[in-house]
Coordinates of C-alpha atoms in Angstrom, one line a residue:
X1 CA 104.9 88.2 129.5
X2 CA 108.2 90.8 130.5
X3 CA 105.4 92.7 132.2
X4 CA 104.2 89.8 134.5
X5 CA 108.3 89.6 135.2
X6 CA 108.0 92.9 135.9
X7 CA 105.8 92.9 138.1
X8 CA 106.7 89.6 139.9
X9 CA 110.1 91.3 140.4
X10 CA 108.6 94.4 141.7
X11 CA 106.9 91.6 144.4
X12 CA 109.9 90.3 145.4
X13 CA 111.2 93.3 146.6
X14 CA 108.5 94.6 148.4
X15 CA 108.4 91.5 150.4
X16 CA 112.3 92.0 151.1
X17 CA 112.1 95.0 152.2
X18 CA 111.3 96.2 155.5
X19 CA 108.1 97.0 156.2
X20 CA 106.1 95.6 153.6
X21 CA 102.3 97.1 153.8
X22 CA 99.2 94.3 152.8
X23 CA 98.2 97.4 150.6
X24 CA 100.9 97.4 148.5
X25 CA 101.2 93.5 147.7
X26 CA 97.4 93.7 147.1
X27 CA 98.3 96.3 144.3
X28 CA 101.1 94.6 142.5
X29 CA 98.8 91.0 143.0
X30 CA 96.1 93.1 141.4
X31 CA 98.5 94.5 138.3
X32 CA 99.3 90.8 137.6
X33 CA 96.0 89.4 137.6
X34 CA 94.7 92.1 135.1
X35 CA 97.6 91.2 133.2
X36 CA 97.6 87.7 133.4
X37 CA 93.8 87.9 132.5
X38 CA 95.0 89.8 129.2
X39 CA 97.6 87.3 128.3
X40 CA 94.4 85.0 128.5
X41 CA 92.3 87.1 126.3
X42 CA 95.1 88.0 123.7
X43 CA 96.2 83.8 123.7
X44 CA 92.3 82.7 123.3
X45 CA 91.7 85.4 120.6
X46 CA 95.5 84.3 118.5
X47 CA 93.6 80.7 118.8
X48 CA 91.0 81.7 117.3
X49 CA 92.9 83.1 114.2
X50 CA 94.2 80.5 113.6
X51 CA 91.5 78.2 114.0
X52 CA 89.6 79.8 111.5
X53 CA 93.1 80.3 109.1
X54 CA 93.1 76.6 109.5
X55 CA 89.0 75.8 108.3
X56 CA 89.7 78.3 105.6
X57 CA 92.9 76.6 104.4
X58 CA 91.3 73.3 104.5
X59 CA 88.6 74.5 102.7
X60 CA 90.7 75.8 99.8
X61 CA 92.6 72.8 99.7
X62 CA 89.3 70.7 99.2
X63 CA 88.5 72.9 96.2
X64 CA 91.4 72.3 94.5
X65 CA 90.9 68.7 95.4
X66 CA 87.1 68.8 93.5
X67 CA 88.9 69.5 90.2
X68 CA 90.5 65.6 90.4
X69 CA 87.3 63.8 88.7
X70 CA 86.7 62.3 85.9
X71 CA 83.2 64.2 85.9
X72 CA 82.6 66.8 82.8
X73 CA 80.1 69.1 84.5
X74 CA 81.6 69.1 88.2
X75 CA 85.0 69.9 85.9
X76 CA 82.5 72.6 83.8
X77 CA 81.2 73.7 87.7
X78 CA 84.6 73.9 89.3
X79 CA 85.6 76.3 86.3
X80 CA 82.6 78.4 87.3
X81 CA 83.9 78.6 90.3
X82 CA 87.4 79.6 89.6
X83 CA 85.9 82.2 86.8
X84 CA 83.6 83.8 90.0
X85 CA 86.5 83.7 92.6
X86 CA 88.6 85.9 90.0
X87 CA 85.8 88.2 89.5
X88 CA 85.6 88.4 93.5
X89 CA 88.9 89.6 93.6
X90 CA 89.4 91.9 90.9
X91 CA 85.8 93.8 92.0
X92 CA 87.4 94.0 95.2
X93 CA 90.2 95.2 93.9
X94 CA 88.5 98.1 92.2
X95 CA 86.1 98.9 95.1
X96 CA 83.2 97.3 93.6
X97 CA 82.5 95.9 97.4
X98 CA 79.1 95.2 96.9
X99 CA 79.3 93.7 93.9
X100 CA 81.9 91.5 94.9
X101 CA 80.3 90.5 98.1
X102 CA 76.6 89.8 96.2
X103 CA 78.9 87.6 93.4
X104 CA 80.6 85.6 96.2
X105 CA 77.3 84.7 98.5
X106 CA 75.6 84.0 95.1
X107 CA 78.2 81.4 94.5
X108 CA 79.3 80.4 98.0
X109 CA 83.0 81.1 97.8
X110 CA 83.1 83.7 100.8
X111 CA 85.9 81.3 102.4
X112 CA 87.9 81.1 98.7
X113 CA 87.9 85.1 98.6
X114 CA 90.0 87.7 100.9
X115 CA 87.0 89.3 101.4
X116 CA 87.8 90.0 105.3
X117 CA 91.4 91.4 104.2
X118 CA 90.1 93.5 101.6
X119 CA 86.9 94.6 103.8
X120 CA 89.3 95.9 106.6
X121 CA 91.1 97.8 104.1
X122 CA 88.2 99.8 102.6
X123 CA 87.7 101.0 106.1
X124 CA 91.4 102.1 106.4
X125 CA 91.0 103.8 102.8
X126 CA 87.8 105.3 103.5
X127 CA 89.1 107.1 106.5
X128 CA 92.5 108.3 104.8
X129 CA 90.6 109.8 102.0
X130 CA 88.6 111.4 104.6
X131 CA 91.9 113.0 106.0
X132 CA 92.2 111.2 108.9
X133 CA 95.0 108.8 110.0
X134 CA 93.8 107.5 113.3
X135 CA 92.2 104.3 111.6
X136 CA 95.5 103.4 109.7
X137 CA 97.9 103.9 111.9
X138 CA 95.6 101.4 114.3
X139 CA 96.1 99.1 111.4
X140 CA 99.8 99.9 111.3
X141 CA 100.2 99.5 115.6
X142 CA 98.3 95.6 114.5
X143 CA 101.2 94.6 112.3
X144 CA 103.9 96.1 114.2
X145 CA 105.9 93.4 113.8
X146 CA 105.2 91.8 110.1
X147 CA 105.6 95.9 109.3
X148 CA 108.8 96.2 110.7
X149 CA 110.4 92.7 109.0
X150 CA 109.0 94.5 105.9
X151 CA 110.8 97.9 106.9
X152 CA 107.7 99.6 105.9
X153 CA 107.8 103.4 106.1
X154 CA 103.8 104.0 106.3
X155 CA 103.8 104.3 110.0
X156 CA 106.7 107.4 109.3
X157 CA 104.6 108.7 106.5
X158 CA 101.3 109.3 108.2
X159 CA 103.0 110.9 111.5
X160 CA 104.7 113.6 108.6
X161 CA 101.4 114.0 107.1
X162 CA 99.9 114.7 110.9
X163 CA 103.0 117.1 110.8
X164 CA 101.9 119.1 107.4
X165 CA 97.6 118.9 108.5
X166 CA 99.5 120.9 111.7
X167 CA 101.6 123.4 109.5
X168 CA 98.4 124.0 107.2
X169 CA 96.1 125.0 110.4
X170 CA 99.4 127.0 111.1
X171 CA 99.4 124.9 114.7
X172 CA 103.1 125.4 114.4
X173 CA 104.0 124.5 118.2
X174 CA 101.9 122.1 118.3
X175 CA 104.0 120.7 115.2
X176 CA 107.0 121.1 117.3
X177 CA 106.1 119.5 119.5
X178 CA 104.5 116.2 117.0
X179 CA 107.9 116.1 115.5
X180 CA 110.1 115.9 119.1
X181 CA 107.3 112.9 119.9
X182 CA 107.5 111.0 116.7
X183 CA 110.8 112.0 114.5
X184 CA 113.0 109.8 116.6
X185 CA 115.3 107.1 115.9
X186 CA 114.8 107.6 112.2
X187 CA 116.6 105.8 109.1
X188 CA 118.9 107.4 106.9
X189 CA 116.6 107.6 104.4
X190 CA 113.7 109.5 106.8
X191 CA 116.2 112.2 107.9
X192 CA 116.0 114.3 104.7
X193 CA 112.1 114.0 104.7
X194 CA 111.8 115.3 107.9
X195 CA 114.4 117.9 107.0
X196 CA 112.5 119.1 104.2
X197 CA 109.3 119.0 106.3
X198 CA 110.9 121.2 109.1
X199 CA 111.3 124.2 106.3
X200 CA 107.6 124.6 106.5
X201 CA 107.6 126.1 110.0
X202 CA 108.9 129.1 107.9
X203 CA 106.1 129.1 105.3
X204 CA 102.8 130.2 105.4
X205 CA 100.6 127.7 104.5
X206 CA 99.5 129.0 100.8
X207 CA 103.4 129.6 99.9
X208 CA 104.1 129.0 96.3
X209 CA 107.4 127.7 96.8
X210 CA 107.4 124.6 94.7
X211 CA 108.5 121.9 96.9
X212 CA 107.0 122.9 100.3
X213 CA 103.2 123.5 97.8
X214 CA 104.0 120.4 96.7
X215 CA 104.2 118.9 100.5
X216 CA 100.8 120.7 101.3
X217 CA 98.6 119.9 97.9
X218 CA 96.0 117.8 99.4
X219 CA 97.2 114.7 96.7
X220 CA 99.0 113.3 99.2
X221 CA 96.4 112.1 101.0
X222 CA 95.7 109.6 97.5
X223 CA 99.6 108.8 97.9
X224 CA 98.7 107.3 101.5
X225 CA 96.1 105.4 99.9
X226 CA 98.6 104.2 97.0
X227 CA 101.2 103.5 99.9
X228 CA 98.8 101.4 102.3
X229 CA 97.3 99.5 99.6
X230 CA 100.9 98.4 98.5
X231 CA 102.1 97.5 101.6
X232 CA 98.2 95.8 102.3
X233 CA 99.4 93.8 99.8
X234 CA 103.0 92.4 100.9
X235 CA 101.7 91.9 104.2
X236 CA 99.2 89.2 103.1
X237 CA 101.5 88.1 100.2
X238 CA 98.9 89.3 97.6
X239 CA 100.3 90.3 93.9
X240 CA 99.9 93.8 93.3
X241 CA 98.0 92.8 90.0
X242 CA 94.6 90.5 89.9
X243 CA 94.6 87.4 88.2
X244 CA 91.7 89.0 86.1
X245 CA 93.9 91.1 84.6
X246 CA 96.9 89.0 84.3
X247 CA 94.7 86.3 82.7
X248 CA 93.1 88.7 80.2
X249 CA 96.2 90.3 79.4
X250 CA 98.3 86.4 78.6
X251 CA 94.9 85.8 76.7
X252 CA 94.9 88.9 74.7
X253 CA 98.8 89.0 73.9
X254 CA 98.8 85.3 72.8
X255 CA 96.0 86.2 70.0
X256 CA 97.2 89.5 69.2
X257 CA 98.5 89.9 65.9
X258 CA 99.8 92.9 63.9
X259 CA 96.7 92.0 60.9
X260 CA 94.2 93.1 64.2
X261 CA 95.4 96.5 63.8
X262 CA 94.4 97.0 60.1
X263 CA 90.9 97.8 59.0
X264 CA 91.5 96.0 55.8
X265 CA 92.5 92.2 57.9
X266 CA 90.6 92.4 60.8
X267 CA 88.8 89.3 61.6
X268 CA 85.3 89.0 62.9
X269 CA 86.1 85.9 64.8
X270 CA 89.4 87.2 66.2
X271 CA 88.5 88.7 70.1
X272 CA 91.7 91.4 69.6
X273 CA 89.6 92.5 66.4
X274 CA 87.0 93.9 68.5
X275 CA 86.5 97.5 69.6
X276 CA 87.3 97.5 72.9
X277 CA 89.7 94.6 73.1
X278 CA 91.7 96.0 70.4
X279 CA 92.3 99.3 72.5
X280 CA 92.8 97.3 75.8
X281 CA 95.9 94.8 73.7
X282 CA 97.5 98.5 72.1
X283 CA 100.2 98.2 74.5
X284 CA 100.6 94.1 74.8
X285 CA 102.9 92.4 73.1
X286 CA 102.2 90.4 69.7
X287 CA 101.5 86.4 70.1
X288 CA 105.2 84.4 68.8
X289 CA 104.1 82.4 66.4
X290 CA 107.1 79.6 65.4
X291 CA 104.6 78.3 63.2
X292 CA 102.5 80.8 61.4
X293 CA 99.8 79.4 58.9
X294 CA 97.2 80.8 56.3
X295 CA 93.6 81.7 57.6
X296 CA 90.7 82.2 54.9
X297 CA 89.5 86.0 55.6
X298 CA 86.0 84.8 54.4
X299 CA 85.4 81.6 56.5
X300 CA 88.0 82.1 59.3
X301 CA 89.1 78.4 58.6
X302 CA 92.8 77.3 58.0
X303 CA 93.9 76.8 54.3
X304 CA 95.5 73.4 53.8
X305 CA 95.1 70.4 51.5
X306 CA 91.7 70.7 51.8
X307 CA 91.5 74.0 51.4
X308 CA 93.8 75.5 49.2
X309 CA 95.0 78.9 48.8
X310 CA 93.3 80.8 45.7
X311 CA 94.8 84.2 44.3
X312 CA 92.4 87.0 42.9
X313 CA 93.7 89.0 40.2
X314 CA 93.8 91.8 42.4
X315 CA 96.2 90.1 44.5
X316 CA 94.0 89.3 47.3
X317 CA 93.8 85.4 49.0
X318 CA 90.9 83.6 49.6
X319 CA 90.0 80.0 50.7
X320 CA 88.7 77.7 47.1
X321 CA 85.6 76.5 49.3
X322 CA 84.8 79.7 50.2
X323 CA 85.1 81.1 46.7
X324 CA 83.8 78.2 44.9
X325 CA 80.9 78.5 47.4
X326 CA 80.0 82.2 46.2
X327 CA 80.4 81.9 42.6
X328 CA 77.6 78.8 42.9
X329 CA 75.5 81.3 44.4
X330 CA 75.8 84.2 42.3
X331 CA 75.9 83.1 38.9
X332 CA 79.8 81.9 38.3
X333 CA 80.6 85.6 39.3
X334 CA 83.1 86.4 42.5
X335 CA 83.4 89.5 44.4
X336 CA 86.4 90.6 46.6
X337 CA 85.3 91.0 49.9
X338 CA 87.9 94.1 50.5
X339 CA 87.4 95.5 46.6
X340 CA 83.9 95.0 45.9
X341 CA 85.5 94.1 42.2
X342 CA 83.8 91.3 40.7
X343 CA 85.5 88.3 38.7
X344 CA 84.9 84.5 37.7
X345 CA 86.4 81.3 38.8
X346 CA 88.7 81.2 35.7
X347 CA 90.6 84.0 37.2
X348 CA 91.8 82.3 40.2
X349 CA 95.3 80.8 40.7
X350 CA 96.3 78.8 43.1
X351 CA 99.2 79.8 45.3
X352 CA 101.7 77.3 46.5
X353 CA 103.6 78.2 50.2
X354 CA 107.2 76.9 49.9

């Protein structure tokens, strides 16, 4: 709009001023049509964003509505649903596009996904592991605004890497030149970076010099990735974890106990028993348990009243069902499940838990 003021202004005083030539009104008329005419495509084409921000808004908010019913299988359905929207997001997460975009047609949840946000930004990651920054900082020039409220240093980051690619093909005016264009009005914090990257006009590209190799290794092209993805993320308002994995990691700390790290009281039934979820939950937390309370290693069922508690001789505790169970099949005899050692039912004891 400043630019239709401009040029309005601009106008004014041609018409004031003495003469004034058809030729030069027709241009300035001309410059505020084509602009005008821009206004109109840019205000047709924010309408449309948020149009469609408004049907898919709607259309989440009518799928959390469909979990209100009173309906076991649409309640059964809509967890399906929930269970495949995760799954959409945390393949999309990992790159698994394909997969994630096959998942989400198969169960018709393309508008409860970020597909398009996350399908943008494999394009942007694609091209910076290519080595180019052309595509991102296109992406960065889109969210000028939202980027600068976030005080994002991407835009900063991929003009020093432009700087470096320069230094490495040893382009050295040319980098000169780069950094008088883009190292202006910098922060505090950019001054020392672009310090730092200065010294490597007086390297040759394969110095050994630690901290100008380090500036040159090709690994920082992975770092743009790293950085774009993370500020990808606070620009939507996305959580730099999936829900996947914060869901399976609540699920696996709340069942994790230290008996699923001993060969001896591992549990079948237990999921943090098994192979690989064991070595997943390592690093998780164990469940608090205010309450703890006595599981039968045999049948996995509580011991209570109806079950009680019965001592081997070996020191070993089993559920009386359980044992009582095995002794009527084998004879009156009972075998320790972790000693192999064999006994009868007049050996047991039971165990009372003050």
């Amino acid at each position: 709009m400043s630019r239709v003021h401009t040029d309005l202004d601009e106008l004014e005083k041609k018409l004031l001023d003495k003469p004034t030539t058809v030729g030069d009104v027709s241009r300035i008329l001309t410059s505020v049509v084509d602009k005008l005419n821009a206004m109109k495509r840019k205000a047709a084409e924010s309408i449309g964003d948020e149009l469609d921000a408004a049907r898919v808004t709607k259309r989440r908010t009518d799928h959390l509505r469909e979990y209100d019913t009173k309906d076991q299988n649409l309640q059964t359905l809509w967890r399906k649903k929930r269970l495949d929207r995760i799954l959409v997001e945390y393949f999309l997460r990992c790159g698994y596009y394909d997969t994630a975009l096959k998942l989400a047609k198969h169960s018709r949840i393309e508008d409860l996904t970020n597909l398009d946000i996350f399908l943008v930004a494999k394009e942007v990651e694609e091209s910076l592991s290519n080595h180019e920054t052309a595509q991102c900082l296109a992406w960065c020039y889109d969210n000028k605004s939202k980027l600068r409220k976030l005080k994002s240093n991407l835009e900063f980051k991929l003009r020093q890497q432009e700087f470096i690619e320069l230094v490495r093909k040893n382009k050295r005016l040319e980098a000169v030149g780069h950094a008088r264009k883009y190292f202006v009005n910098l922060e505090d914090n950019q001054m020392f970076s672009v310090q730092k990257a200065m010294g490597l006009l007086a390297f040759p590209p394969e110095t050994e010099v630690s901290s100008y190799k380090e500036m040159l290794d090709l690994s920082r092209w992975q770092l743009l990735v790293k950085e774009f993805r993370s500020e990808n993320f606070k620009l939507y308002q996305l959580n730099n974890y999936s829900v996947f994995t914060v869901t399976l990691q609540a699920g696996l700390s709340s069942l994790k106990t230290p008996q699923c790290y001993h060969e001896d009281t591992k549990n079948a039934d237990c999921p943090v028993c098994s192979q690989y979820l064991n070595d997943l939950a390592s690093k998780l937390p164990f469940a608090h348990c205010s309450q703890s309370r006595l599981v039968c290693h045999m049948s996995g069922h509580p011991l209570n009243e109806h079950d009680h508690p019965m001592m081997l001789p070996n020191g070993y505790v089993y559920g009386e069902n359980s044992l009582v169970k095995m002794a009527t099949e084998n004879s009156g005899k009972i075998m320790c499940p972790r000693t192999k050692q064999m006994f009868s039912l007049t050996d047991l004891e039971k165990v009372f838990v003050m």
